[in-house]
Amino acid sequence: QVQLVQSGGGSVQAGGSLRLSCVASGFTYSSNCMGWFRQVPGKEREAIGFVYTFGDYTTYADSVKGRFIISRDNARNALYLSMTSLKPEDTGMYYCAARRQYGNAGCSYPSDRALFDDWGQGTQVTVSP
């Protein structure tokens, strides 16, 4: 059974930092694209950014560029999202996602959420003014 289990998140004041983790089991994603999305009520799930298979290339939405860093640890089958200088507009439910297809096709922002096969359960991030 494939699972992406997320942890981290929570509530923080504007300007603060948080780190999200996503640990996979049931499938090894070391040769697969992974990324992060977020969703707020009433809006579609939007891409935040993606990381190539070896972690050597990342792309981000302009809204988070310079503040968020996506990284991965293939030995642990894990994906991370480090968020700094958080803003109230960063509030939302955050999801990690992974593709079953090998390689880096579709692994650059904005990509397409329909390409991603496996999803974490979601983690709430709330940033207060």
Tab-separated table of N, CA and C in Angstrom:
chain	number	residue	atom	x	y	z
A	1	GLN	N	0.846	-1.184	0.000
A	1	GLN	CA	0.000	0.000	0.000
A	1	GLN	C	0.887	1.241	0.000
A	2	VAL	N	0.673	2.087	-0.970
A	2	VAL	CA	1.461	3.308	-1.091
A	2	VAL	C	0.893	4.369	-0.154
A	3	GLN	N	1.794	4.968	0.594
A	3	GLN	CA	1.379	6.046	1.491
A	3	GLN	C	2.395	7.164	1.468
A	4	LEU	N	1.907	8.394	1.458
A	4	LEU	CA	2.734	9.570	1.677
A	4	LEU	C	2.195	10.208	2.951
A	5	VAL	N	2.985	10.164	3.987
A	5	VAL	CA	2.537	10.645	5.284
A	5	VAL	C	3.220	11.969	5.598
A	6	GLN	N	2.416	12.977	5.780
A	6	GLN	CA	2.924	14.322	6.034
A	6	GLN	C	2.966	14.621	7.520
A	7	SER	N	3.905	15.497	7.871
A	7	SER	CA	3.990	16.003	9.239
A	7	SER	C	4.509	17.428	9.192
A	8	GLY	N	4.396	18.098	10.317
A	8	GLY	CA	4.795	19.498	10.375
A	8	GLY	C	3.578	20.383	10.201
A	9	GLY	N	3.800	21.614	9.869
A	9	GLY	CA	2.695	22.544	9.727
A	9	GLY	C	2.249	23.100	11.061
A	10	GLY	N	1.111	23.781	11.044
A	10	GLY	CA	0.590	24.393	12.259
A	10	GLY	C	0.329	25.867	12.059
A	11	SER	N	0.329	26.586	13.162
A	11	SER	CA	0.034	28.013	13.131
A	11	SER	C	1.279	28.816	13.483
A	12	VAL	N	1.453	29.926	12.790
A	12	VAL	CA	2.615	30.770	13.014
A	12	VAL	C	2.251	32.207	12.680
A	13	GLN	N	2.966	33.129	13.260
A	13	GLN	CA	2.742	34.534	12.930
A	13	GLN	C	3.491	34.895	11.649
A	14	ALA	N	3.026	35.919	11.008
A	14	ALA	CA	3.688	36.395	9.794
A	14	ALA	C	5.164	36.663	10.070
A	15	GLY	N	5.981	36.236	9.117
A	15	GLY	CA	7.426	36.358	9.285
A	15	GLY	C	8.077	35.124	9.859
A	16	GLY	N	7.265	34.207	10.340
A	16	GLY	CA	7.784	32.995	10.946
A	16	GLY	C	8.149	31.938	9.929
A	17	SER	N	8.553	30.786	10.453
A	17	SER	CA	9.013	29.691	9.612
A	17	SER	C	8.353	28.386	10.019
A	18	LEU	N	8.207	27.497	9.050
A	18	LEU	CA	7.708	26.152	9.292
A	18	LEU	C	8.393	25.199	8.335
A	19	ARG	N	8.407	23.930	8.713
A	19	ARG	CA	8.962	22.905	7.834
A	19	ARG	C	7.996	21.740	7.768
A	20	LEU	N	7.660	21.367	6.555
A	20	LEU	CA	6.793	20.227	6.325
A	20	LEU	C	7.625	19.038	5.850
A	21	SER	N	7.226	17.857	6.272
A	21	SER	CA	7.872	16.629	5.850
A	21	SER	C	6.848	15.709	5.204
A	22	CYS	N	7.336	14.863	4.340
A	22	CYS	CA	6.471	13.910	3.636
A	22	CYS	C	7.300	12.645	3.455
A	23	VAL	N	6.917	11.594	4.136
A	23	VAL	CA	7.663	10.343	4.081
A	23	VAL	C	6.830	9.292	3.369
A	24	ALA	N	7.425	8.680	2.371
A	24	ALA	CA	6.712	7.717	1.541
A	24	ALA	C	7.017	6.292	1.945
A	25	SER	N	6.045	5.445	1.729
A	25	SER	CA	6.218	4.000	1.926
A	25	SER	C	5.409	3.270	0.873
A	26	GLY	N	5.806	2.041	0.582
A	26	GLY	CA	5.092	1.247	-0.401
A	26	GLY	C	5.549	1.459	-1.824
A	27	PHE	N	6.353	2.466	-2.061
A	27	PHE	CA	6.889	2.763	-3.395
A	27	PHE	C	8.120	3.624	-3.181
A	28	THR	N	9.176	3.358	-3.936
A	28	THR	CA	10.401	4.138	-3.847
A	28	THR	C	10.401	5.206	-4.923
A	29	TYR	N	10.453	6.466	-4.467
A	29	TYR	CA	10.320	7.583	-5.401
A	29	TYR	C	11.648	8.216	-5.787
A	30	SER	N	12.754	7.544	-5.555
A	30	SER	CA	14.056	8.157	-5.803
A	30	SER	C	14.269	8.530	-7.267
A	31	SER	N	13.572	7.893	-8.179
A	31	SER	CA	13.709	8.202	-9.600
A	31	SER	C	12.482	8.909	-10.157
A	32	ASN	N	11.755	9.558	-9.273
A	32	ASN	CA	10.476	10.148	-9.649
A	32	ASN	C	10.377	11.594	-9.191
A	33	CYS	N	9.616	12.359	-9.952
A	33	CYS	CA	9.352	13.750	-9.616
A	33	CYS	C	8.464	13.835	-8.376
A	34	MET	N	8.793	14.796	-7.518
A	34	MET	CA	7.961	15.055	-6.347
A	34	MET	C	7.750	16.555	-6.214
A	35	GLY	N	6.688	16.918	-5.526
A	35	GLY	CA	6.426	18.339	-5.379
A	35	GLY	C	5.420	18.637	-4.292
A	36	TRP	N	5.139	19.918	-4.152
A	36	TRP	CA	4.197	20.392	-3.148
A	36	TRP	C	3.118	21.249	-3.802
A	37	PHE	N	1.918	21.099	-3.295
A	37	PHE	CA	0.768	21.886	-3.721
A	37	PHE	C	0.103	22.468	-2.468
A	38	ARG	N	-0.732	23.466	-2.666
A	38	ARG	CA	-1.544	23.961	-1.565
A	38	ARG	C	-2.918	24.349	-2.084
A	39	GLN	N	-3.841	24.350	-1.146
A	39	GLN	CA	-5.229	24.643	-1.494
A	39	GLN	C	-5.890	25.436	-0.382
A	40	VAL	N	-6.663	26.439	-0.772
A	40	VAL	CA	-7.481	27.185	0.168
A	40	VAL	C	-8.933	26.938	-0.193
A	41	PRO	N	-9.832	27.056	0.785
A	41	PRO	CA	-11.246	26.785	0.497
A	41	PRO	C	-11.753	27.629	-0.657
A	42	GLY	N	-12.469	26.962	-1.551
A	42	GLY	CA	-13.071	27.672	-2.668
A	42	GLY	C	-12.163	27.870	-3.860
A	43	LYS	N	-10.931	27.416	-3.746
A	43	LYS	CA	-9.995	27.570	-4.848
A	43	LYS	C	-9.405	26.225	-5.245
A	44	GLU	N	-8.875	26.179	-6.455
A	44	GLU	CA	-8.251	24.954	-6.923
A	44	GLU	C	-6.900	24.751	-6.235
A	45	ARG	N	-6.508	23.480	-6.183
A	45	ARG	CA	-5.192	23.165	-5.633
A	45	ARG	C	-4.127	23.713	-6.590
A	46	GLU	N	-3.198	24.481	-6.036
A	46	GLU	CA	-2.188	25.126	-6.869
A	46	GLU	C	-0.802	24.585	-6.557
A	47	ALA	N	0.042	24.605	-7.553
A	47	ALA	CA	1.400	24.117	-7.376
A	47	ALA	C	2.248	25.141	-6.639
A	48	ILE	N	3.096	24.648	-5.761
A	48	ILE	CA	4.082	25.483	-5.094
A	48	ILE	C	5.436	25.305	-5.754
A	49	GLY	N	5.813	24.066	-5.987
A	49	GLY	CA	7.097	23.802	-6.619
A	49	GLY	C	7.394	22.328	-6.700
A	50	PHE	N	8.502	22.037	-7.394
A	50	PHE	CA	8.847	20.653	-7.693
A	50	PHE	C	10.357	20.445	-7.586
A	51	VAL	N	10.715	19.200	-7.379
A	51	VAL	CA	12.134	18.862	-7.293
A	51	VAL	C	12.420	17.660	-8.171
A	52	TYR	N	13.504	17.760	-8.912
A	52	TYR	CA	13.926	16.679	-9.785
A	52	TYR	C	14.364	15.460	-8.971
A	53	THR	N	14.557	14.361	-9.672
A	53	THR	CA	14.792	13.075	-9.020
A	53	THR	C	15.999	13.077	-8.085
A	54	PHE	N	17.085	13.721	-8.477
A	54	PHE	CA	18.279	13.734	-7.629
A	54	PHE	C	18.337	14.949	-6.717
A	55	GLY	N	17.286	15.738	-6.738
A	55	GLY	CA	17.240	16.898	-5.872
A	55	GLY	C	18.101	18.044	-6.329
A	56	ASP	N	18.599	17.979	-7.558
A	56	ASP	CA	19.558	18.976	-8.020
A	56	ASP	C	18.908	20.131	-8.765
A	57	TYR	N	17.599	20.070	-8.924
A	57	TYR	CA	16.920	21.142	-9.658
A	57	TYR	C	15.529	21.312	-9.083
A	58	THR	N	15.221	22.555	-8.743
A	58	THR	CA	13.903	22.863	-8.201
A	58	THR	C	13.309	24.054	-8.933
A	59	THR	N	12.008	24.084	-9.008
A	59	THR	CA	11.299	25.226	-9.576
A	59	THR	C	10.146	25.583	-8.653
A	60	TYR	N	9.785	26.878	-8.640
A	60	TYR	CA	8.812	27.372	-7.691
A	60	TYR	C	7.838	28.360	-8.325
A	61	ALA	N	6.697	28.479	-7.685
A	61	ALA	CA	5.791	29.563	-8.016
A	61	ALA	C	6.443	30.878	-7.621
A	62	ASP	N	6.164	31.919	-8.384
A	62	ASP	CA	6.745	33.225	-8.075
A	62	ASP	C	6.376	33.690	-6.669
A	63	SER	N	5.200	33.315	-6.219
A	63	SER	CA	4.707	33.785	-4.916
A	63	SER	C	5.530	33.257	-3.743
A	64	VAL	N	6.277	32.164	-3.958
A	64	VAL	CA	7.051	31.583	-2.860
A	64	VAL	C	8.551	31.607	-3.129
A	65	LYS	N	8.936	32.011	-4.304
A	65	LYS	CA	10.347	31.999	-4.684
A	65	LYS	C	11.158	32.863	-3.727
A	66	GLY	N	12.274	32.330	-3.274
A	66	GLY	CA	13.115	33.049	-2.331
A	66	GLY	C	12.720	32.867	-0.874
A	67	ARG	N	11.547	32.300	-0.633
A	67	ARG	CA	11.085	32.079	0.753
A	67	ARG	C	10.937	30.587	1.073
A	68	PHE	N	10.584	29.798	0.091
A	68	PHE	CA	10.363	28.360	0.288
A	68	PHE	C	11.481	27.572	-0.395
A	69	ILE	N	11.852	26.482	0.236
A	69	ILE	CA	12.837	25.578	-0.357
A	69	ILE	C	12.311	24.154	-0.296
A	70	ILE	N	12.318	23.506	-1.443
A	70	ILE	CA	11.940	22.104	-1.523
A	70	ILE	C	13.202	21.263	-1.581
A	71	SER	N	13.244	20.220	-0.787
A	71	SER	CA	14.381	19.314	-0.802
A	71	SER	C	13.878	17.886	-0.644
A	72	ARG	N	14.754	16.952	-0.931
A	72	ARG	CA	14.372	15.549	-0.808
A	72	ARG	C	15.551	14.744	-0.281
A	73	ASP	N	15.239	13.659	0.377
A	73	ASP	CA	16.238	12.719	0.860
A	73	ASP	C	15.844	11.358	0.301
A	74	ASN	N	16.456	10.972	-0.778
A	74	ASN	CA	16.059	9.730	-1.439
A	74	ASN	C	16.377	8.503	-0.588
A	75	ALA	N	17.383	8.606	0.253
A	75	ALA	CA	17.692	7.477	1.126
A	75	ALA	C	16.563	7.213	2.110
A	76	ARG	N	15.837	8.256	2.450
A	76	ARG	CA	14.713	8.130	3.381
A	76	ARG	C	13.373	8.152	2.667
A	77	ASN	N	13.414	8.258	1.339
A	77	ASN	CA	12.172	8.315	0.559
A	77	ASN	C	11.294	9.461	1.075
A	78	ALA	N	11.925	10.617	1.270
A	78	ALA	CA	11.246	11.730	1.928
A	78	ALA	C	11.385	13.018	1.129
A	79	LEU	N	10.416	13.870	1.332
A	79	LEU	CA	10.342	15.176	0.680
A	79	LEU	C	10.098	16.213	1.765
A	80	TYR	N	10.691	17.390	1.587
A	80	TYR	CA	10.561	18.441	2.597
A	80	TYR	C	10.198	19.768	1.951
A	81	LEU	N	9.535	20.606	2.757
A	81	LEU	CA	9.246	21.971	2.341
A	81	LEU	C	9.596	22.884	3.504
A	82	SER	N	10.647	23.688	3.315
A	82	SER	CA	11.056	24.657	4.326
A	82	SER	C	10.503	26.007	3.931
A	83	MET	N	9.739	26.586	4.843
A	83	MET	CA	9.056	27.848	4.555
A	83	MET	C	9.542	28.918	5.525
A	84	THR	N	9.981	30.023	4.995
A	84	THR	CA	10.412	31.151	5.810
A	84	THR	C	9.672	32.403	5.374
A	85	SER	N	9.784	33.446	6.188
A	85	SER	CA	9.111	34.724	5.891
A	85	SER	C	7.666	34.497	5.490
A	86	LEU	N	6.985	33.709	6.267
A	86	LEU	CA	5.611	33.336	5.928
A	86	LEU	C	4.687	34.545	5.973
A	87	LYS	N	3.713	34.511	5.074
A	87	LYS	CA	2.742	35.596	4.951
A	87	LYS	C	1.341	35.028	5.180
A	88	PRO	N	0.391	35.865	5.574
A	88	PRO	CA	-0.979	35.370	5.752
A	88	PRO	C	-1.530	34.685	4.497
A	89	GLU	N	-1.120	35.151	3.339
A	89	GLU	CA	-1.616	34.540	2.101
A	89	GLU	C	-1.020	33.156	1.831
A	90	ASP	N	-0.073	32.726	2.654
A	90	ASP	CA	0.437	31.362	2.553
A	90	ASP	C	-0.461	30.359	3.271
A	91	THR	N	-1.443	30.856	3.969
A	91	THR	CA	-2.353	29.982	4.690
A	91	THR	C	-3.072	29.039	3.741
A	92	GLY	N	-3.154	27.777	4.129
A	92	GLY	CA	-3.836	26.801	3.302
A	92	GLY	C	-3.496	25.388	3.717
A	93	MET	N	-4.077	24.446	3.006
A	93	MET	CA	-3.767	23.036	3.210
A	93	MET	C	-2.672	22.668	2.211
A	94	TYR	N	-1.615	22.112	2.733
A	94	TYR	CA	-0.462	21.771	1.909
A	94	TYR	C	-0.413	20.271	1.667
A	95	TYR	N	-0.112	19.901	0.423
A	95	TYR	CA	-0.071	18.497	0.029
A	95	TYR	C	1.254	18.180	-0.657
A	96	CYS	N	1.855	17.085	-0.291
A	96	CYS	CA	2.969	16.582	-1.080
A	96	CYS	C	2.415	15.634	-2.141
A	97	ALA	N	3.150	15.489	-3.215
A	97	ALA	CA	2.683	14.668	-4.326
A	97	ALA	C	3.871	14.045	-5.035
A	98	ALA	N	3.624	12.902	-5.675
A	98	ALA	CA	4.689	12.197	-6.367
A	98	ALA	C	4.140	11.527	-7.619
A	99	ARG	N	5.010	11.430	-8.609
A	99	ARG	CA	4.645	10.751	-9.833
A	99	ARG	C	5.158	9.309	-9.800
A	100	ARG	N	4.429	8.405	-10.408
A	100	ARG	CA	4.892	7.027	-10.548
A	100	ARG	C	5.809	6.889	-11.772
A	101	GLN	N	5.640	7.776	-12.746
A	101	GLN	CA	6.476	7.714	-13.940
A	101	GLN	C	7.894	8.114	-13.588
A	102	TYR	N	8.854	7.345	-14.077
A	102	TYR	CA	10.249	7.648	-13.791
A	102	TYR	C	10.716	8.845	-14.606
A	103	GLY	N	11.638	9.589	-14.022
A	103	GLY	CA	12.243	10.694	-14.729
A	103	GLY	C	11.686	12.037	-14.307
A	104	ASN	N	12.092	13.068	-15.023
A	104	ASN	CA	11.754	14.436	-14.648
A	104	ASN	C	10.758	15.112	-15.584
A	105	ALA	N	10.138	14.367	-16.430
A	105	ALA	CA	9.115	14.962	-17.292
A	105	ALA	C	7.987	15.525	-16.436
A	106	GLY	N	7.572	16.723	-16.758
A	106	GLY	CA	6.488	17.345	-16.000
A	106	GLY	C	6.885	17.796	-14.620
A	107	CYS	N	8.197	17.936	-14.400
A	107	CYS	CA	8.677	18.265	-13.050
A	107	CYS	C	9.154	19.695	-12.925
A	108	SER	N	8.625	20.574	-13.732
A	108	SER	CA	8.946	21.991	-13.619
A	108	SER	C	7.663	22.775	-13.431
A	109	TYR	N	7.743	23.812	-12.584
A	109	TYR	CA	6.560	24.632	-12.359
A	109	TYR	C	6.065	25.202	-13.660
A	110	PRO	N	4.750	25.275	-13.899
A	110	PRO	CA	3.653	24.913	-13.001
A	110	PRO	C	3.243	23.447	-13.037
A	111	SER	N	3.771	22.694	-13.958
A	111	SER	CA	3.408	21.283	-14.133
A	111	SER	C	1.874	21.147	-14.240
A	112	ASP	N	1.371	20.025	-13.776
A	112	ASP	CA	-0.060	19.733	-13.886
A	112	ASP	C	-0.383	18.732	-12.790
A	113	ARG	N	-1.269	19.091	-11.910
A	113	ARG	CA	-1.529	18.186	-10.787
A	113	ARG	C	-2.081	16.850	-11.246
A	114	ALA	N	-2.661	16.804	-12.453
A	114	ALA	CA	-3.192	15.540	-12.961
A	114	ALA	C	-2.078	14.526	-13.242
A	115	LEU	N	-0.835	14.985	-13.334
A	115	LEU	CA	0.281	14.089	-13.593
A	115	LEU	C	0.708	13.327	-12.349
A	116	PHE	N	0.286	13.780	-11.195
A	116	PHE	CA	0.767	13.210	-9.938
A	116	PHE	C	-0.178	12.124	-9.445
A	117	ASP	N	0.425	10.997	-9.153
A	117	ASP	CA	-0.345	9.791	-8.852
A	117	ASP	C	-0.641	9.606	-7.366
A	118	ASP	N	0.286	10.025	-6.553
A	118	ASP	CA	0.161	9.745	-5.125
A	118	ASP	C	0.247	11.044	-4.339
A	119	TRP	N	-0.587	11.128	-3.315
A	119	TRP	CA	-0.720	12.373	-2.561
A	119	TRP	C	-0.661	12.115	-1.058
A	120	GLY	N	-0.088	13.086	-0.366
A	120	GLY	CA	-0.142	13.048	1.086
A	120	GLY	C	-1.537	13.413	1.570
A	121	GLN	N	-1.733	13.285	2.878
A	121	GLN	CA	-3.060	13.502	3.448
A	121	GLN	C	-3.391	14.979	3.630
A	122	GLY	N	-2.392	15.822	3.497
A	122	GLY	CA	-2.613	17.245	3.683
A	122	GLY	C	-2.227	17.699	5.077
A	123	THR	N	-1.660	18.899	5.140
A	123	THR	CA	-1.256	19.498	6.409
A	123	THR	C	-1.662	20.965	6.402
A	124	GLN	N	-2.341	21.391	7.439
A	124	GLN	CA	-2.802	22.776	7.499
A	124	GLN	C	-1.674	23.695	7.954
A	125	VAL	N	-1.530	24.790	7.238
A	125	VAL	CA	-0.614	25.869	7.618
A	125	VAL	C	-1.447	27.138	7.755
A	126	THR	N	-1.352	27.758	8.910
A	126	THR	CA	-2.100	28.988	9.164
A	126	THR	C	-1.123	30.079	9.585
A	127	VAL	N	-1.138	31.180	8.852
A	127	VAL	CA	-0.244	32.299	9.143
A	127	VAL	C	-1.099	33.492	9.545
A	128	SER	N	-0.905	33.963	10.752
A	128	SER	CA	-1.681	35.091	11.240
A	128	SER	C	-0.895	36.392	11.040
A	129	PRO	N	-1.627	37.505	10.855
A	129	PRO	CA	-0.950	38.792	10.602
A	129	PRO	C	-0.072	39.215	11.763
